[in-house]
mmCIF file of C-alpha atoms and ligand atoms in Angstrom:
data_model
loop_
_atom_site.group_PDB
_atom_site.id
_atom_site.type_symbol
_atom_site.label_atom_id
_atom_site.label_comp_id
_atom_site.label_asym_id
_atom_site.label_seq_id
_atom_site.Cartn_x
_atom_site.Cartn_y
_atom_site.Cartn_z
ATOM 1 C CA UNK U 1315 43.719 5.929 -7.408
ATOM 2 C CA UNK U 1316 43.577 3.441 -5.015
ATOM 3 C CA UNK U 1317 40.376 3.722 -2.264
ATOM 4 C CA UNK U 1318 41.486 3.005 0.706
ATOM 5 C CA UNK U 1319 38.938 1.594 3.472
ATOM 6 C CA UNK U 1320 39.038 2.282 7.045
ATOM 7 C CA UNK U 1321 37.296 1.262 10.058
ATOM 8 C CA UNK U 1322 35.525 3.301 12.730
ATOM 9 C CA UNK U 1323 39.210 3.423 14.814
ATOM 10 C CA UNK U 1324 40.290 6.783 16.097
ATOM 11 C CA UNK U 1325 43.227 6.640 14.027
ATOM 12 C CA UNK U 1326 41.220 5.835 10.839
ATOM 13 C CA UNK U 1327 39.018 8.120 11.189
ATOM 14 C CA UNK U 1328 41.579 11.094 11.448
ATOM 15 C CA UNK U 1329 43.924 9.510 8.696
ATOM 16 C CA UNK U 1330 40.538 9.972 6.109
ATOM 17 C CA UNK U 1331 39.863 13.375 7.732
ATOM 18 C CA UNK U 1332 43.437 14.323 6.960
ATOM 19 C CA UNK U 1333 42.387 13.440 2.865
ATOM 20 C CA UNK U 1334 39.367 15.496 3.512
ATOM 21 C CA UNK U 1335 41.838 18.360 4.298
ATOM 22 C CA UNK U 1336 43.794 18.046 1.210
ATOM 23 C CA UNK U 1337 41.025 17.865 -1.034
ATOM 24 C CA UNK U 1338 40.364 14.144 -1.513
ATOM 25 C CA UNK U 1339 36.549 12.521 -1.359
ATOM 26 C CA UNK U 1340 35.999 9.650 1.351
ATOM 27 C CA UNK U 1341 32.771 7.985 1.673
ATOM 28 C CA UNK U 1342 31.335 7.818 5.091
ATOM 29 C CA UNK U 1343 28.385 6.294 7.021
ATOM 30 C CA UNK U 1344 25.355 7.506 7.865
ATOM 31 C CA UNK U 1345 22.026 5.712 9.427
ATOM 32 C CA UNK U 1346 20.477 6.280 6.553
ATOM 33 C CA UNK U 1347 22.921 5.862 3.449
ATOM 34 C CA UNK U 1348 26.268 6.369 2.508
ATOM 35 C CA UNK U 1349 27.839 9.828 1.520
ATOM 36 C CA UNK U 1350 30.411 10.971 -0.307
ATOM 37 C CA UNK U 1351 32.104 13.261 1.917
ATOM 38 C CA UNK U 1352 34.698 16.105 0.431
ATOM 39 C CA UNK U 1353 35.213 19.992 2.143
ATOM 40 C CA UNK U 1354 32.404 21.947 1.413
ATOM 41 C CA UNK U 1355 34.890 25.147 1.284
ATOM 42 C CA UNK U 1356 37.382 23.890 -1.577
ATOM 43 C CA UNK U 1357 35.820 23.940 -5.139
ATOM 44 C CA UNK U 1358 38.109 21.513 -6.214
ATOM 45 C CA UNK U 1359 37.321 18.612 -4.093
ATOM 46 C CA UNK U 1360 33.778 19.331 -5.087
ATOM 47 C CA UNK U 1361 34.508 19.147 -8.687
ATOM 48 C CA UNK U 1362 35.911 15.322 -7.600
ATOM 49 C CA UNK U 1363 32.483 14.386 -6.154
ATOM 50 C CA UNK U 1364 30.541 15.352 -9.329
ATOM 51 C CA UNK U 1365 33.443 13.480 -11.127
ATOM 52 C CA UNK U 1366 32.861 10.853 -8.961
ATOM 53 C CA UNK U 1367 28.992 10.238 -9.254
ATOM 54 C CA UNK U 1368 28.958 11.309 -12.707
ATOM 55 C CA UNK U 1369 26.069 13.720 -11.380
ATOM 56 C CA UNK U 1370 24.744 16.475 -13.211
ATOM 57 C CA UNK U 1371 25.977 19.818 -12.202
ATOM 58 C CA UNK U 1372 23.103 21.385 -11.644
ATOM 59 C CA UNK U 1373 21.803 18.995 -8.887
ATOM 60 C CA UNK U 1374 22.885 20.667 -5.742
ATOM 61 C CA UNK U 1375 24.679 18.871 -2.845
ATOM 62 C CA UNK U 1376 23.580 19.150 0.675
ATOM 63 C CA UNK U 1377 26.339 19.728 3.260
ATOM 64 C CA UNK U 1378 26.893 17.406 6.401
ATOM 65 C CA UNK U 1379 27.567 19.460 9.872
ATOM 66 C CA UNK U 1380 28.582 17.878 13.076
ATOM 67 C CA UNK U 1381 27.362 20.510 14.964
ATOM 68 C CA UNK U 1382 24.305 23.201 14.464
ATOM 69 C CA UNK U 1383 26.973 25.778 15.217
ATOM 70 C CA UNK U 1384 28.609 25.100 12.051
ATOM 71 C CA UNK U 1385 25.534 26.809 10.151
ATOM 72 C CA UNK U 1386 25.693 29.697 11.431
ATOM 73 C CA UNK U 1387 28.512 31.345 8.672
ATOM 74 C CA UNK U 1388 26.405 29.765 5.874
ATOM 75 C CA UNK U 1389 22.589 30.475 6.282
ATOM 76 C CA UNK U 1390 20.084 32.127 8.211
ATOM 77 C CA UNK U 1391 18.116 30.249 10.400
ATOM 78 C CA UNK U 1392 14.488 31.137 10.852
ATOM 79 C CA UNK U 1393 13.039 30.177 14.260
ATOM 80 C CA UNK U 1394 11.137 27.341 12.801
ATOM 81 C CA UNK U 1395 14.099 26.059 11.219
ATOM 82 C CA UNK U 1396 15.692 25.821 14.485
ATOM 83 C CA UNK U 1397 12.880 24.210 16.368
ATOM 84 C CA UNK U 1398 13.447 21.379 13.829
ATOM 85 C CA UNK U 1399 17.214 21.360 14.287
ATOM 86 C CA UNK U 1400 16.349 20.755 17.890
ATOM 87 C CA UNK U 1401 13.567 18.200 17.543
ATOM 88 C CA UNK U 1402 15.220 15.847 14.734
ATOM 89 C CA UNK U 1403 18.911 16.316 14.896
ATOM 90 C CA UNK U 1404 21.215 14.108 15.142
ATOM 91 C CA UNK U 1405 19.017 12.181 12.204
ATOM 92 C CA UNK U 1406 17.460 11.894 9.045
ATOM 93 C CA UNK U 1407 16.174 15.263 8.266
ATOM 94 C CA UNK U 1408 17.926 17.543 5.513
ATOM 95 C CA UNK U 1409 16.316 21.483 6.065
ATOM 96 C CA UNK U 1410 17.171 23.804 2.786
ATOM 97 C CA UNK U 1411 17.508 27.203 4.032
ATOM 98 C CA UNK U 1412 18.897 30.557 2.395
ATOM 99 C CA UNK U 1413 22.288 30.754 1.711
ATOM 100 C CA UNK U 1414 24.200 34.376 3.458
ATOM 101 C CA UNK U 1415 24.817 35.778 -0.133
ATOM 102 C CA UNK U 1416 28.416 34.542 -1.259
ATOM 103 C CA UNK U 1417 29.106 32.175 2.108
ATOM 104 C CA UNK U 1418 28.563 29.283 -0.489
ATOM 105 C CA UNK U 1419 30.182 27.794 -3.314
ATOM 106 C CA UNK U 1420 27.653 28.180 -6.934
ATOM 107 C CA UNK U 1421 29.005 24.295 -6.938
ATOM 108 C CA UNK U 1422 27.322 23.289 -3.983
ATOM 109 C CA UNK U 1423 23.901 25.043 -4.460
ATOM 110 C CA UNK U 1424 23.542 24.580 -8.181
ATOM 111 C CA UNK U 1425 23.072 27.891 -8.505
ATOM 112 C CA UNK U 1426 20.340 28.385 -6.262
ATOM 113 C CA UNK U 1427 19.782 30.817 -3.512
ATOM 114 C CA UNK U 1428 19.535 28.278 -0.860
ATOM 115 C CA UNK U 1429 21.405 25.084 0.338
ATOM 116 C CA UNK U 1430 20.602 21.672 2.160
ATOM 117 C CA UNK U 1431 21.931 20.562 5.769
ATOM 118 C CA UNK U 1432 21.468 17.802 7.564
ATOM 119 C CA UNK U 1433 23.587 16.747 10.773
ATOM 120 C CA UNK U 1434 23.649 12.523 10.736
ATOM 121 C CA UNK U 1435 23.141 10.524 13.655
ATOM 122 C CA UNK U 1436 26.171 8.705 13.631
ATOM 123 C CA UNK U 1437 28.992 8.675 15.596
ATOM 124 C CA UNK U 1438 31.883 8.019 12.666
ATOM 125 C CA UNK U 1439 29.949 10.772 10.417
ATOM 126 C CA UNK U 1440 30.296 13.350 12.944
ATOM 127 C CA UNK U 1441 33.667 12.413 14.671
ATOM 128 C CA UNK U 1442 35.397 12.584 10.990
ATOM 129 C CA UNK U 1443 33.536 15.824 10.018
ATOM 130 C CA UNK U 1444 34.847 17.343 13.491
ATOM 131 C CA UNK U 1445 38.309 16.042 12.669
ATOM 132 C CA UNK U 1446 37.836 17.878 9.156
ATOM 133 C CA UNK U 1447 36.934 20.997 10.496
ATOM 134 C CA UNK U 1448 35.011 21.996 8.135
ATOM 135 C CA UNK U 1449 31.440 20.912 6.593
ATOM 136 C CA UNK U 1450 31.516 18.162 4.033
ATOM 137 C CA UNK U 1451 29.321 17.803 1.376
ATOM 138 C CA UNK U 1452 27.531 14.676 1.360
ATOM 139 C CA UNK U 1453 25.299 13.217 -1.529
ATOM 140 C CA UNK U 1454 24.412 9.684 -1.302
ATOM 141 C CA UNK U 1455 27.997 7.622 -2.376
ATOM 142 C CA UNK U 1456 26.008 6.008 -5.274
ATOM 143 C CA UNK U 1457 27.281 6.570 -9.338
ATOM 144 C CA UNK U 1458 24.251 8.702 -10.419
ATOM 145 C CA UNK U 1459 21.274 6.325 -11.155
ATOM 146 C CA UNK U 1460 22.144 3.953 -9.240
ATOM 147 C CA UNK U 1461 20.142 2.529 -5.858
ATOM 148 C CA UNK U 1462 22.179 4.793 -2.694
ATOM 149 C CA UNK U 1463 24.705 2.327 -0.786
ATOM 150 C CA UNK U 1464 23.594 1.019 2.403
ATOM 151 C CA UNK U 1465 27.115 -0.857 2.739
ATOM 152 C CA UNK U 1466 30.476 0.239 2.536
ATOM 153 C CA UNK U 1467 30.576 -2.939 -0.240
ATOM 154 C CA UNK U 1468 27.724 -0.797 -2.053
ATOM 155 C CA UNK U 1469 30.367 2.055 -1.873
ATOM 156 C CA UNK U 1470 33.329 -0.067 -3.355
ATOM 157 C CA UNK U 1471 30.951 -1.606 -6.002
ATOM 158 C CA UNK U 1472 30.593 2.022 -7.572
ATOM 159 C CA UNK U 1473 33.324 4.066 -6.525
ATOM 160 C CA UNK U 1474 36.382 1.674 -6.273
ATOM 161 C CA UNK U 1475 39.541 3.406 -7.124
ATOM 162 C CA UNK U 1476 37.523 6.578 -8.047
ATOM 163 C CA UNK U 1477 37.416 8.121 -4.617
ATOM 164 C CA UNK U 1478 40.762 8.131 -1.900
ATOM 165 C CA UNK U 1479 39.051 6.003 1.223
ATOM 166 C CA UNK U 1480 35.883 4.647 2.841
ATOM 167 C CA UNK U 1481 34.903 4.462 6.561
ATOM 168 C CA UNK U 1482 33.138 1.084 6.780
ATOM 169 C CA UNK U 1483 30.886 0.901 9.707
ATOM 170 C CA UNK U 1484 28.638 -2.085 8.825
ATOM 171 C CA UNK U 1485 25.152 -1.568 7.248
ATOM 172 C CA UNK U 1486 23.299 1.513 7.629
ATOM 173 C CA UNK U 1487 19.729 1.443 9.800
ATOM 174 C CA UNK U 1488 17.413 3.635 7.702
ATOM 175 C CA UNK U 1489 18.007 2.030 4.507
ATOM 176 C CA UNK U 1490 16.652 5.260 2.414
ATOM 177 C CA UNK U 1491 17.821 8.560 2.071
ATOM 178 C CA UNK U 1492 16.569 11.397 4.581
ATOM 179 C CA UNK U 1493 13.357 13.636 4.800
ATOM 180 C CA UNK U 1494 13.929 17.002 2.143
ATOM 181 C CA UNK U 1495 12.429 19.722 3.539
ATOM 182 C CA UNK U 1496 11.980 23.496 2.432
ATOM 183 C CA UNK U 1497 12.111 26.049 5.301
ATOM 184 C CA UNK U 1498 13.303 28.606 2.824
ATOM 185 C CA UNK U 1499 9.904 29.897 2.065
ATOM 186 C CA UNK U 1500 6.726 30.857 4.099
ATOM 187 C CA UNK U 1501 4.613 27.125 4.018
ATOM 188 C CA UNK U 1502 7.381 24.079 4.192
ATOM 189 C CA UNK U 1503 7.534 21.470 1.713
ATOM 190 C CA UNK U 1504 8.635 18.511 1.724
ATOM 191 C CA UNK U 1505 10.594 17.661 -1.300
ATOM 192 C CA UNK U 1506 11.729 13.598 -0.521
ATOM 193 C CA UNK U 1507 9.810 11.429 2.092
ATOM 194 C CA UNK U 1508 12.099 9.962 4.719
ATOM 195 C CA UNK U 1509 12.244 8.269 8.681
ATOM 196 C CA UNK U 1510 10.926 11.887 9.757
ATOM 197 C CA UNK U 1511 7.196 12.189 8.633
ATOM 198 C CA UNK U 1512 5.008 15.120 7.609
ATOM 199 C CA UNK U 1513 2.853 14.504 10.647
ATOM 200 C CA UNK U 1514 6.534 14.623 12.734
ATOM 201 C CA UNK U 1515 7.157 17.892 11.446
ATOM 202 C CA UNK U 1516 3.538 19.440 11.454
ATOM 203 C CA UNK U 1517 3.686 18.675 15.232
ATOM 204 C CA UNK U 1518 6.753 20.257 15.993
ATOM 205 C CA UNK U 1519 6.131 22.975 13.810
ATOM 206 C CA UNK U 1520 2.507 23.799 14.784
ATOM 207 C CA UNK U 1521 1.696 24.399 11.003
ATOM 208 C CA UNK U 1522 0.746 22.953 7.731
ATOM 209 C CA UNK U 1523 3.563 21.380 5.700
ATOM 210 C CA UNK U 1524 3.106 20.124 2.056
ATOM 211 C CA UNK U 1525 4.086 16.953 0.864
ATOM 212 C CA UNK U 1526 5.319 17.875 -2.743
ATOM 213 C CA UNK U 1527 5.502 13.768 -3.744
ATOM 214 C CA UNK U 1528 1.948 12.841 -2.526
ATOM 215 C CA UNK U 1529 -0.281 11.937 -4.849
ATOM 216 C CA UNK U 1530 -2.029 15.026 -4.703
ATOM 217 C CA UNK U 1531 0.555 17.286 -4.744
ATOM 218 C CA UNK U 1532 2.091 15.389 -8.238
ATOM 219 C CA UNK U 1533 -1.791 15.563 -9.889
ATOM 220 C CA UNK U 1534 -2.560 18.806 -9.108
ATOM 221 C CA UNK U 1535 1.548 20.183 -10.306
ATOM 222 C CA UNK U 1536 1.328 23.357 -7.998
ATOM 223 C CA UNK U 1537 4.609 22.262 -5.576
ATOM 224 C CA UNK U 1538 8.279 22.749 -6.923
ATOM 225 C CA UNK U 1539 10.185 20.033 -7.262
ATOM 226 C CA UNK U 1540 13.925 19.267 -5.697
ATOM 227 C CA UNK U 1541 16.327 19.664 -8.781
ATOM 228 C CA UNK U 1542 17.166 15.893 -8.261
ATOM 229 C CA UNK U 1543 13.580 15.583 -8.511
ATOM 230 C CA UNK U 1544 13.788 15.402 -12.250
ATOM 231 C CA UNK U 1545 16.720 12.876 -13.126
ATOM 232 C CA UNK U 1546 15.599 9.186 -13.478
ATOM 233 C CA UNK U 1547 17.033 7.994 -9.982
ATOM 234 C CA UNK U 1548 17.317 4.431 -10.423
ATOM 235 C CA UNK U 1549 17.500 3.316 -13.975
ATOM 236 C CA UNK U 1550 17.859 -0.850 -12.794
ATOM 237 C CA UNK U 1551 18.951 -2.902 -16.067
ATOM 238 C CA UNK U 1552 16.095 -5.519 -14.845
ATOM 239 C CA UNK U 1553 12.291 -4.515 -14.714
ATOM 240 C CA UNK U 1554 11.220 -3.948 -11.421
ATOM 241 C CA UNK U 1555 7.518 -4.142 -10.911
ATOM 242 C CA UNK U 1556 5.495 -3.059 -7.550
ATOM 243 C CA UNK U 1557 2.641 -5.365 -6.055
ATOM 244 C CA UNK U 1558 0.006 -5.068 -3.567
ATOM 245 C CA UNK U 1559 0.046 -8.230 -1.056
ATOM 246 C CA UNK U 1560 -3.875 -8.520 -1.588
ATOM 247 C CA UNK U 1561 -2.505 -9.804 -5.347
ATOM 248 C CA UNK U 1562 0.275 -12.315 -4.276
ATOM 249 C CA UNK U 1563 -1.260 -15.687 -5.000
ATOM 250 C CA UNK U 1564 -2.168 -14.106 -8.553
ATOM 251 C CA UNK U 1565 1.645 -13.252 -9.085
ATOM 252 C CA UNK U 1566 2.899 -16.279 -7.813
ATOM 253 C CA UNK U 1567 0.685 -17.854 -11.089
ATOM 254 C CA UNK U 1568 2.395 -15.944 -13.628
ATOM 255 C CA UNK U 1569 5.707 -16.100 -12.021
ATOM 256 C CA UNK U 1570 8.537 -17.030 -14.573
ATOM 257 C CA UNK U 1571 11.408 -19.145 -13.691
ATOM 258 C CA UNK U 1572 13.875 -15.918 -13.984
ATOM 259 C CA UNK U 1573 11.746 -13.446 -11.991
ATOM 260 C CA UNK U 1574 12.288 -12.817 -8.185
ATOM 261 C CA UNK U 1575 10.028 -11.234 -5.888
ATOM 262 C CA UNK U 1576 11.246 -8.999 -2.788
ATOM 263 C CA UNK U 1577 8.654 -9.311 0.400
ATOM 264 C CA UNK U 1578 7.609 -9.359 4.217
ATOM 265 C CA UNK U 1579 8.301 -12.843 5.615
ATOM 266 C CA UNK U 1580 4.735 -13.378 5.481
ATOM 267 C CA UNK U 1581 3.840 -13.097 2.173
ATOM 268 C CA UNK U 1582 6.759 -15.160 1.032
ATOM 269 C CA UNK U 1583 5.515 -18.108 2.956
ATOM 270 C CA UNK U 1584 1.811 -17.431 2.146
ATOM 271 C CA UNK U 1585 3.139 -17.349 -1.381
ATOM 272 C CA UNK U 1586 5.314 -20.200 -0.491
ATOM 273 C CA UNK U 1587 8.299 -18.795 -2.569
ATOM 274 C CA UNK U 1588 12.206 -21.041 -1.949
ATOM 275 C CA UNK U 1589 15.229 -19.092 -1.311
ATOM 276 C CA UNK U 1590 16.112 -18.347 -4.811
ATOM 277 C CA UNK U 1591 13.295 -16.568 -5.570
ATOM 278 C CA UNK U 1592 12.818 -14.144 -2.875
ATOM 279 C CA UNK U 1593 14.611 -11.669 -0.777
ATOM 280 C CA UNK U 1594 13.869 -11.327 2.638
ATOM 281 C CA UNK U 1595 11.749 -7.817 3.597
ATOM 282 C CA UNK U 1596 11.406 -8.581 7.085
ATOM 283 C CA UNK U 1597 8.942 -8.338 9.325
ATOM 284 C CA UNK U 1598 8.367 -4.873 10.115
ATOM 285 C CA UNK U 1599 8.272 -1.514 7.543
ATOM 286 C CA UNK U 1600 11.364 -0.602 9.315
ATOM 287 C CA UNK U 1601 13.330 -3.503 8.581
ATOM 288 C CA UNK U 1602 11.684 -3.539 4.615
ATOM 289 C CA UNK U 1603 12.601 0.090 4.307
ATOM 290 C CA UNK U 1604 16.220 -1.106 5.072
ATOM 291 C CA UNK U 1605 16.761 -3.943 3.044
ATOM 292 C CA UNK U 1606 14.993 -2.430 -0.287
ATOM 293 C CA UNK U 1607 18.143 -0.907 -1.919
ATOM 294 C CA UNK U 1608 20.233 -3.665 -0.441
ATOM 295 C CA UNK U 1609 17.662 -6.433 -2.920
ATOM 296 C CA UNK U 1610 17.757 -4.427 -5.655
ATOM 297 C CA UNK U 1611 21.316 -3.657 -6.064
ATOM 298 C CA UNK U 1612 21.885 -7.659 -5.297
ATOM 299 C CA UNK U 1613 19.580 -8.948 -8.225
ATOM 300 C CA UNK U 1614 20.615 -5.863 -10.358
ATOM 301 C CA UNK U 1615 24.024 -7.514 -10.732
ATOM 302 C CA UNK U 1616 22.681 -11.002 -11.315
ATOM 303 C CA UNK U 1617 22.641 -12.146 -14.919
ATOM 304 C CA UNK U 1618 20.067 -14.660 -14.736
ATOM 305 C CA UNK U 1619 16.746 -12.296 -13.561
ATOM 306 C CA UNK U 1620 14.435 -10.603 -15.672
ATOM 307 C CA UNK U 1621 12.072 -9.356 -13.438
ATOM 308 C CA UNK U 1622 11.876 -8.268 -9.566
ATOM 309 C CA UNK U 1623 8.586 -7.722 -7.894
ATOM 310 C CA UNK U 1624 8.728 -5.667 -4.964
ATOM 311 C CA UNK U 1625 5.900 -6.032 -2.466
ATOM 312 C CA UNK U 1626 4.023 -2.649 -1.557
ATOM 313 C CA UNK U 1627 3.923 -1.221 1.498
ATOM 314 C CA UNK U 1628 1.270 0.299 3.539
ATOM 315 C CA UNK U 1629 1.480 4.360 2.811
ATOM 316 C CA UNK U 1630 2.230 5.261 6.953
ATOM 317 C CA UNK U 1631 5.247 6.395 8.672
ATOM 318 C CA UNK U 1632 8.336 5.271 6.823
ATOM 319 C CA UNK U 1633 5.639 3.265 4.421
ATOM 320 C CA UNK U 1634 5.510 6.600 2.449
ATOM 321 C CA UNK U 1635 9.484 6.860 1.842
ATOM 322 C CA UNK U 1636 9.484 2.863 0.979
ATOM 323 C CA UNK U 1637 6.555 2.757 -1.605
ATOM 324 C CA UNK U 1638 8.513 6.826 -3.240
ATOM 325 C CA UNK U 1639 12.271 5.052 -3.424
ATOM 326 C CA UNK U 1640 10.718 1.636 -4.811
ATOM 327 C CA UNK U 1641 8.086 3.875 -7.406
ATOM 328 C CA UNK U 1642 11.269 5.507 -8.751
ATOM 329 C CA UNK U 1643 13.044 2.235 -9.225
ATOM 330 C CA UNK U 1644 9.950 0.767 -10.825
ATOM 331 C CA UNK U 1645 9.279 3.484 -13.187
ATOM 332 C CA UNK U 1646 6.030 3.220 -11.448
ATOM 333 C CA UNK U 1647 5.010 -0.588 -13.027
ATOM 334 C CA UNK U 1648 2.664 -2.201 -11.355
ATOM 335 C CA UNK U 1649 1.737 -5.625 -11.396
ATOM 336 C CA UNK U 1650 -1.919 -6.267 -12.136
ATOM 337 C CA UNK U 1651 -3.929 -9.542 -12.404
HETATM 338 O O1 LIG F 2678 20.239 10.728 3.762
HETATM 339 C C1 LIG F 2678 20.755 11.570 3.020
HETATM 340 O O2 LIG F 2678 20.294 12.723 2.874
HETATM 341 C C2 LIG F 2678 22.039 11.168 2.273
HETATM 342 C C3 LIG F 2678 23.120 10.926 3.315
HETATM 343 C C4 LIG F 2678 24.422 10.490 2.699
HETATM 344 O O3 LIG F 2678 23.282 12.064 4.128
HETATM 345 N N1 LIG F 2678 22.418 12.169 1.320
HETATM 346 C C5 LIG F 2678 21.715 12.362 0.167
HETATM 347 O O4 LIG F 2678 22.193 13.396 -0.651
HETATM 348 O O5 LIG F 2678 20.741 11.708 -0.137
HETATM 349 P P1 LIG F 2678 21.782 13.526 -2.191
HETATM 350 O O6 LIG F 2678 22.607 14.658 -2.715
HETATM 351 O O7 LIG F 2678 21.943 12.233 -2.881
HETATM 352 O O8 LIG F 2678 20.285 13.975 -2.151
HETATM 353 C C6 LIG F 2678 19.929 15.290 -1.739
HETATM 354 C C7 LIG F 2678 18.694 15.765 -2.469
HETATM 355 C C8 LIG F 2678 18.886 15.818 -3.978
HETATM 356 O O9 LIG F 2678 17.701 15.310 -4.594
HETATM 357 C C9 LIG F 2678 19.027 17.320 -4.271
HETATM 358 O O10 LIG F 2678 18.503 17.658 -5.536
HETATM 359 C C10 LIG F 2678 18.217 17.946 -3.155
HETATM 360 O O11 LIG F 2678 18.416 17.104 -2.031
HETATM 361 N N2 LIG F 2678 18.719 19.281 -2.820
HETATM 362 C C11 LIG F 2678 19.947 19.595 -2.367
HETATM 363 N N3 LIG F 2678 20.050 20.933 -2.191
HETATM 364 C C12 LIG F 2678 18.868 21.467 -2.535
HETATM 365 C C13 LIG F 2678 18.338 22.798 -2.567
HETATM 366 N N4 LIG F 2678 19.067 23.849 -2.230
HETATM 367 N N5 LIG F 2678 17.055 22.950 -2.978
HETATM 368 C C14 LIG F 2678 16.311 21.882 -3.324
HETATM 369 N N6 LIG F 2678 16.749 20.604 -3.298
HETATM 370 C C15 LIG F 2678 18.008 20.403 -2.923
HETATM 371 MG MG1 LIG F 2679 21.344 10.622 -4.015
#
């Protein structure tokens, strides 16, 4: 198959909705990563995306709405679920809630009881799921394993001639996946950080939410996990090794001639690094946050490095979703001195 790519046009955007309608997978934008979009209501597109990722069948897909409305036939929304559908969306927050009993496909929920939605902010996402007409699923448009595309070049690297099109619309702004929560049972959880924060949602709820990835919550084992939860998410050929800034001039001792490091602007010119050994983090957690996938995937395809150290970031707002994607890729290493 051929993948087509299209741009944000009015016309491209309805010719991939029209493959959405007959059953065909496009990837489409997002601000936080690319999806692989495919109706939600035909089982045999959805077969295609599994195909596609090579993603275990058990992991469940969350489906992509332009519109609350379009909920409504699916779940059942508890007041608190709503008040967060009002607060955060358009954006990056996926809400699980209970499936109406048969209203969705066993393909889509695993097997589970419940199912995740999330309505992006952007413009292309929502005018081509409109055009559709129906809800798309929409797992990150990554082969399984791999770092989630924050470019429609991301997209081509892994799914070229595997999926029918791709709506290119430039880079995406997040940079990493959005905020999992649970409002399927009594206390939320929150099953992947993200841009929305568990002091975001404890505000607008008015009550306690768990974060099942903090520290805590890991040690102490008493929070389920998200069935994606337990696949190895980013299995990088190179090692990639975390460090805390405070231990910079110590790694910039041992650092061999094939290792690369990934950091703020400031600590690569307090560690005085050239261009070939460092990739750009920015200034700000925001812009770090969307440039880590974008670093890894680049030196994952590069022959010549052995090692990438990734700079740490503080644990606050976005910090938290930053240090849990760049744990996973690291298998937790961490550099020490
Ligand atoms: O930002 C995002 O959420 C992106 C963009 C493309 O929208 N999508 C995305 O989808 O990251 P995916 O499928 O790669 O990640 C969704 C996560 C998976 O870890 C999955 O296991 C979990 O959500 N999940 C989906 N449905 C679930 C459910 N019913 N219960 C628990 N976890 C669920
Ligand atoms: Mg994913």
């Amino acid at each position: 198959m051929k993948t087509k790519i299209f741009e944000t046009t009015k016309n491209d955007i309805e010719e991939a909705s029209r493959l959405i309608q007959n059953g065909e997978v496009v990837a489409f934008p997002t601000e936080t990563v690319y999806g692989l979009g495919a109706d939600a209501t035909n089982e045999s597109a959805i077969k295609k995306v599994f195909v596609a990722k090579g993603r275990p069948a058990d992991n469940p897909l969350i489906m992509t709405v332009a519109d609350a409305a379009q909920l409504d036939e699916f779940v059942t929304i508890s007041d608190q679920a709503r008040g967060l559908m009002d607060h955060f969306w358009p954006g990056s927050l996926t809400i699980i809630l209970p499936i109406k009993p048969g209203k969705v496909s066993m393909l889509v929920t695993g097997g589970l009881q419940t199912v995740a939605f999330r309505l992006p902010a952007n413009d292309a996402a929502r005018t081509l799921i409109r055009a559709a007409g129906v809800p798309i699923v929409g797992p990150s448009a990554n082969t399984s394993g791999k770092p989630s595309p924050t470019t429609a070049q991301h997209v081509w690297h892994d799914m070229q001639n595997k999926i029918a099109g791709i709506v290119d619309d430039g880079p995406t702004q997040v940079g990493v996946e959005s905020t999992v929560v649970d409002m399927s049972i009594s206390t939320p959880i929150i099953l992947r950080p993200g841009a929305v924060t568990q002091p975001q949602l404890e505000e607008v709820l008015q009550m306690k939410v768990i974060d099942a990835t903090s520290t805590e919550s890991v040690a102490s084992n008493v929070t389920p996990k998200a069935p994606g939860m337990k696949y190895r998410h980013y299995a990088p050929d190179k090692n990639v090794v975390m460090f805390d800034g405070l231990d910079a001039l110590e790694l910039k001792q041992v650092l061999a001639p094939n290792d690369v490091v990934m950091a703020k602007d400031d600590m690569i010119e307090k560690m005085a690094l050239t261009n070939h050994q460092a990739w750009s983090l920015g200034n700000t957690l925001e812009t770090a946050t969307e440039q880590l996938f974008a670093g890894l995937r680049f030196y994952d395809d590069d022959s010549q490095i052995t090692t990438i150290y990734v700079q740490k970031m503080p644990p606050i707002g976005i910090g938290k979703a930053f240090n849990n994607r760049l744990g996973k890729a690291a298998g937790n290493q961490e550099f020490q001195n």
